[in-house]
Short mmCIF file of C-alpha atoms and ligand atoms in Angstrom, two decimals:
data_model
loop_
_atom_site.label_atom_id
_atom_site.label_comp_id
_atom_site.label_asym_id
_atom_site.label_seq_id
_atom_site.Cartn_x
_atom_site.Cartn_y
_atom_site.Cartn_z
CA MET J 1 0.00 0.00 0.00
CA ILE J 2 2.70 2.51 1.02
CA ARG J 3 4.95 1.74 -1.95
CA ASP J 4 1.99 2.10 -4.37
CA HIS J 5 0.98 5.39 -2.77
CA TRP J 6 4.45 6.91 -3.21
CA ASN J 7 4.97 5.45 -6.68
CA LYS J 8 1.74 7.19 -7.76
CA SER J 9 2.84 10.50 -6.18
CA ALA J 10 6.41 10.43 -7.51
CA ALA J 11 6.06 12.71 -10.56
CA ASP J 12 4.00 15.38 -8.75
CA TYR J 13 6.22 15.22 -5.68
CA SER J 14 9.32 15.61 -7.82
CA GLU J 15 7.83 18.74 -9.40
CA ILE J 16 7.33 20.24 -5.89
CA VAL J 17 10.94 19.39 -4.97
CA ARG J 18 12.24 20.91 -8.24
CA GLN J 19 10.41 24.14 -7.34
CA GLU J 20 12.03 24.05 -3.88
CA LEU J 21 15.43 23.52 -5.48
CA THR J 22 15.07 26.59 -7.70
CA SER J 23 13.81 28.90 -4.92
CA ASP J 24 15.75 30.56 -2.10
CA ILE J 25 14.19 28.02 0.31
CA SER J 26 16.86 25.59 -0.88
CA SER J 27 19.77 27.65 0.45
CA ARG J 28 17.93 28.04 3.76
CA TRP J 29 17.58 24.23 3.97
CA GLN J 30 21.28 23.88 3.14
CA HIS J 31 22.28 26.29 5.93
CA TYR J 32 19.94 24.68 8.45
CA VAL J 33 21.39 21.21 7.85
CA GLN J 34 25.00 22.40 7.62
CA ASN J 35 24.61 24.23 10.96
CA ALA J 36 23.18 21.10 12.58
CA ILE J 37 25.92 18.70 11.50
CA HIS J 38 29.38 18.63 12.97
CA HIS J 39 32.09 17.09 10.84
CA GLU J 40 35.65 17.27 9.65
CA GLY J 41 37.18 15.49 6.70
CA THR J 42 35.27 13.32 4.26
CA ILE J 43 31.98 11.91 5.44
CA GLU J 44 29.34 9.38 4.45
CA LEU J 45 25.72 10.52 4.76
CA LEU J 46 22.62 8.39 4.23
CA ASP J 47 19.35 10.10 3.25
CA VAL J 48 16.51 7.70 4.09
CA GLY J 49 13.28 8.12 2.11
CA THR J 50 15.14 10.43 -0.24
CA GLY J 51 12.11 10.75 -2.54
CA PRO J 52 13.07 12.90 -5.55
CA GLY J 53 16.49 13.49 -4.00
CA ILE J 54 16.37 16.95 -2.43
CA PHE J 55 19.10 16.21 0.13
CA PRO J 56 21.54 14.57 -2.33
CA VAL J 57 21.20 17.62 -4.58
CA LEU J 58 21.55 20.13 -1.71
CA LEU J 59 24.27 18.45 0.33
CA ALA J 60 26.61 16.39 -1.87
CA ASP J 61 30.09 17.81 -2.46
CA GLU J 62 33.66 16.56 -2.63
CA HIS J 63 33.82 16.13 1.18
CA LEU J 64 30.32 14.75 1.68
CA HIS J 65 29.25 11.59 -0.13
CA VAL J 66 25.47 11.12 -0.11
CA THR J 67 23.66 7.80 -0.49
CA GLY J 68 19.89 8.11 -0.90
CA ILE J 69 17.45 5.22 -0.44
CA ASP J 70 13.70 4.95 -0.98
CA LEU J 71 11.05 2.22 -1.03
CA SER J 72 9.51 3.61 -4.22
CA GLU J 73 11.13 2.72 -7.54
CA ASP J 74 9.46 5.73 -9.20
CA MET J 75 10.84 8.12 -6.57
CA ILE J 76 14.33 6.71 -7.16
CA GLU J 77 13.93 7.29 -10.92
CA GLN J 78 12.97 10.92 -10.15
CA ALA J 79 15.96 11.24 -7.82
CA LYS J 80 18.31 9.94 -10.53
CA ASN J 81 16.99 12.54 -13.00
CA ASN J 82 17.24 15.39 -10.48
CA ILE J 83 20.79 14.37 -9.49
CA LYS J 84 21.81 14.23 -13.17
CA THR J 85 20.23 17.63 -13.89
CA ALA J 86 22.07 19.13 -10.90
CA GLY J 87 25.36 17.70 -12.19
CA ILE J 88 26.35 16.24 -8.81
CA GLU J 89 27.62 12.80 -7.75
CA ALA J 90 25.43 10.74 -5.40
CA ASP J 91 24.25 7.13 -5.20
CA VAL J 92 20.59 6.20 -4.89
CA PHE J 93 19.02 2.77 -4.38
CA VAL J 94 15.60 1.19 -3.86
CA ARG J 95 15.71 -0.07 -0.23
CA ASP J 96 13.46 -0.29 2.83
CA ALA J 97 14.31 2.08 5.70
CA ALA J 98 14.04 -0.82 8.17
CA ASP J 99 16.14 -3.28 6.13
CA THR J 100 18.79 -1.35 4.22
CA GLN J 101 21.26 -4.20 3.58
CA PHE J 102 24.26 -1.92 4.27
CA PRO J 103 27.02 -3.18 6.61
CA ALA J 104 27.01 -1.99 10.24
CA ALA J 105 28.79 1.31 10.99
CA SER J 106 28.71 2.46 7.34
CA PHE J 107 27.62 6.09 7.88
CA ASP J 108 28.69 9.20 9.81
CA PHE J 109 25.25 10.82 9.37
CA ILE J 110 21.73 9.65 8.68
CA ILE J 111 19.15 12.23 7.66
CA CYS J 112 15.47 12.03 6.73
CA ARG J 113 12.77 14.55 5.90
CA ASN J 114 9.04 13.80 6.13
CA LEU J 115 9.66 10.06 6.16
CA VAL J 116 9.11 8.69 9.65
CA TRP J 117 5.35 9.41 9.84
CA THR J 118 4.82 7.18 6.77
CA LEU J 119 6.89 4.21 8.00
CA GLU J 120 5.04 0.95 8.65
CA ARG J 121 7.84 -0.22 10.99
CA PRO J 122 9.32 2.90 12.60
CA VAL J 123 10.86 1.11 15.62
CA ALA J 124 12.64 -1.36 13.32
CA ALA J 125 13.84 1.58 11.20
CA TYR J 126 15.28 3.42 14.23
CA GLN J 127 17.04 0.18 15.29
CA GLU J 128 18.43 -0.27 11.78
CA TRP J 129 19.75 3.32 11.70
CA HIS J 130 21.46 2.80 15.07
CA ARG J 131 23.19 -0.26 13.55
CA LEU J 132 24.22 1.72 10.43
CA LEU J 133 25.79 4.68 12.23
CA LYS J 134 29.44 4.70 13.25
CA PRO J 135 30.06 5.36 17.00
CA GLY J 136 29.66 9.14 17.44
CA GLY J 137 27.48 9.26 14.31
CA GLN J 138 24.53 11.64 14.15
CA LEU J 139 20.88 11.12 13.20
CA LEU J 140 18.88 14.12 11.94
CA ILE J 141 15.11 13.73 11.74
CA PHE J 142 12.81 16.30 10.18
CA ASP J 143 9.18 15.27 10.56
CA GLY J 144 5.72 16.36 11.63
CA GLU J 145 2.53 15.28 13.36
CA TRP J 146 0.06 15.45 10.48
CA TYR J 147 -2.83 13.54 12.04
CA GLY J 148 -2.68 14.33 15.77
CA HIS J 149 -5.80 16.56 15.71
CA HIS J 150 -7.93 13.49 14.87
CA TYR J 151 -6.76 11.68 18.03
CA HIS J 152 -5.94 14.14 20.85
CA ALA J 153 -8.10 16.91 22.37
CA ASP J 154 -5.16 19.32 22.88
CA ARG J 155 -4.06 18.84 19.25
CA GLN J 156 -7.62 19.39 18.05
CA GLU J 157 -7.92 22.62 20.02
CA ARG J 158 -4.65 23.89 18.55
CA PHE J 159 -5.80 22.92 15.03
CA GLN J 160 -9.14 24.70 15.36
CA THR J 161 -7.63 27.87 16.86
CA LEU J 162 -4.97 28.15 14.15
CA ALA J 163 -7.38 27.21 11.33
CA ARG J 164 -9.72 30.01 12.46
CA TYR J 165 -6.84 32.48 12.68
CA VAL J 166 -5.56 31.60 9.20
CA LYS J 167 -9.07 31.86 7.72
CA ASP J 168 -9.76 35.24 9.38
CA THR J 169 -6.32 36.71 8.63
CA TYR J 170 -5.45 35.33 5.18
CA GLN J 171 -8.80 33.99 3.92
CA VAL J 172 -7.12 30.60 3.48
CA ASN J 173 -8.56 27.18 4.39
CA VAL J 174 -6.00 24.94 6.06
CA TYR J 175 -5.64 21.39 4.68
CA ASN J 176 -7.20 18.83 6.98
CA TYR J 177 -4.70 15.95 6.67
CA GLY J 178 -6.41 12.61 7.28
CA GLY J 179 -9.91 14.09 6.97
CA GLU J 180 -12.74 11.99 5.50
CA GLU J 181 -12.90 14.48 2.61
CA HIS J 182 -9.50 13.12 1.47
CA PRO J 183 -10.28 9.36 1.20
CA ASP J 184 -6.75 8.17 0.26
CA ASP J 185 -5.13 10.15 3.06
CA HIS J 186 -7.87 9.10 5.49
CA GLU J 187 -7.18 5.43 4.71
CA MET J 188 -3.44 6.01 5.02
CA MET J 189 -3.94 7.63 8.46
CA HIS J 190 -5.79 4.55 9.73
CA HIS J 191 -3.12 2.24 8.32
CA LEU J 192 -0.03 3.93 9.74
CA TYR J 193 1.47 3.01 13.13
CA LEU J 194 2.46 6.56 14.10
CA SER J 195 -0.78 8.40 13.26
CA ASP J 196 -2.08 8.40 16.84
CA LYS J 197 1.31 8.83 18.56
CA LYS J 198 2.21 12.13 20.22
CA ARG J 199 5.36 13.32 18.57
CA PRO J 200 8.20 14.07 18.97
CA ASP J 201 7.74 12.55 22.48
CA TRP J 202 7.26 9.07 21.01
CA ASP J 203 10.43 9.43 18.91
CA ILE J 204 12.54 10.74 21.80
CA SER J 205 11.65 7.89 24.14
CA THR J 206 12.00 5.25 21.37
CA LEU J 207 15.40 6.60 20.29
CA GLU J 208 16.64 6.68 23.90
CA THR J 209 15.45 3.11 24.51
CA ILE J 210 17.38 1.98 21.43
CA GLY J 211 20.56 3.65 22.71
CA PHE J 212 20.66 7.10 21.09
CA THR J 213 21.47 10.25 23.06
CA ILE J 214 19.19 13.14 22.18
CA GLU J 215 21.30 16.18 21.33
CA ASP J 216 18.69 18.72 20.23
CA VAL J 217 14.94 19.02 19.61
CA HIS J 218 13.54 21.99 17.74
CA HIS J 219 9.78 22.50 17.39
CA ASP J 220 8.38 24.32 14.35
CA TYR J 221 11.81 24.37 12.70
CA LEU J 222 10.12 25.39 9.41
CA ASP J 223 9.54 28.86 10.87
CA ASP J 224 13.33 29.32 10.38
CA ILE J 225 13.28 28.01 6.81
CA THR J 226 9.97 28.96 5.19
CA GLY J 227 9.14 31.74 7.69
CA LYS J 228 6.33 31.67 10.26
CA GLU J 229 3.99 34.06 8.46
CA GLU J 230 4.69 32.55 5.05
CA ARG J 231 3.69 29.13 6.41
CA LEU J 232 0.43 30.43 7.82
CA LYS J 233 -0.36 32.28 4.56
CA GLN J 234 0.01 28.93 2.78
CA GLY J 235 -2.40 27.35 5.29
CA ASP J 236 0.39 25.20 6.70
CA ILE J 237 -0.24 24.67 10.43
CA THR J 238 1.19 21.16 10.85
CA PRO J 239 3.32 20.91 14.04
CA VAL J 240 6.75 19.98 12.72
CA PHE J 241 9.94 19.11 14.59
CA PHE J 242 13.63 18.45 14.18
CA ILE J 243 15.55 15.94 16.30
CA SER J 244 19.31 15.52 16.41
CA ALA J 245 20.42 12.29 18.10
CA ILE J 246 23.88 10.79 18.59
CA LYS J 247 24.91 7.13 18.66
CA PRO J 248 27.39 7.18 21.60
C1 LIG T 301 6.86 12.66 1.98
S1 LIG T 301 8.04 11.81 1.01
C2 LIG T 301 9.53 12.68 1.44
C3 LIG T 301 10.61 12.61 0.38
C4 LIG T 301 11.87 13.42 0.67
N1 LIG T 301 12.50 13.01 1.91
C5 LIG T 301 11.55 14.89 0.72
O1 LIG T 301 11.46 15.45 1.81
O2 LIG T 301 11.39 15.49 -0.36
C6 LIG T 301 8.21 10.27 1.86
C7 LIG T 301 9.15 9.31 1.15
O3 LIG T 301 9.39 8.19 2.00
C8 LIG T 301 9.46 7.04 1.19
N2 LIG T 301 9.21 5.85 2.03
C9 LIG T 301 8.07 5.46 2.62
N3 LIG T 301 8.26 4.33 3.32
C10 LIG T 301 9.56 3.98 3.16
C11 LIG T 301 10.37 2.91 3.63
N4 LIG T 301 9.87 1.94 4.41
N5 LIG T 301 11.67 2.89 3.27
C12 LIG T 301 12.19 3.85 2.49
N6 LIG T 301 11.48 4.89 2.00
C13 LIG T 301 10.18 4.96 2.33
C14 LIG T 301 8.39 7.28 0.15
O4 LIG T 301 8.53 6.45 -0.98
C15 LIG T 301 8.60 8.76 -0.16
O5 LIG T 301 9.53 8.96 -1.19
#
């Protein structure tokens, strides 16, 4: 189900990523990630759920080798095209986040954007990433809680307050992720393990149990990239977060 969903979305999603890559948002993403990672010398970075390859295109250089993986064959085709167009060197493969087939301690960094919420086996994926990192390696997670307002009263209150504010101020309707009016997304919400989990709390405790040390958690990190007002004008009120975790 998940692979089919992302295969079907690949062309449209790639178009969105190409727009990101040609706007000044891309340099803000680059700075955000470069500020968050600490490294010297040549490093190996794995981008899990790379989709159309935004991180390979933004991050790869002569000191930073990027490997991108994704469950969707069509996303990987899009990533190959975008990498070729950008004229950069990076490797991309069709693989499952929870079963990557790479040897242990292969990577200095693992990064993912908007992947974890859509994983069918997120605990197994976090365990696999712990295995893949070298000691001292860093995990960077960018994700959001798209469906929380359907499950938790405090999330619903926040959603309604912000939706009203955005409507009154910008005359924009916010997108109700997981709502019955979006049947595919509604079905996806009921299928996914993380839909009803409070995040990033769930991630923090799961990562710590697996053996990671949490280094940093940043709520609403997109306010620093897209801009707070710009997000609201676009009707984007999803609570998003960034986690940096270290494998000791
Ligand atoms: C919302 S997209 C994000 C793509 C990209 N990270 C970005 O931010 O542009 C989610 C991606 O996760 C991939 N994905 C979903 N489940 C996966 C899994 N188990 N293993 C690897 N990739 C997966 C999907 O195919 C899709 O490309």
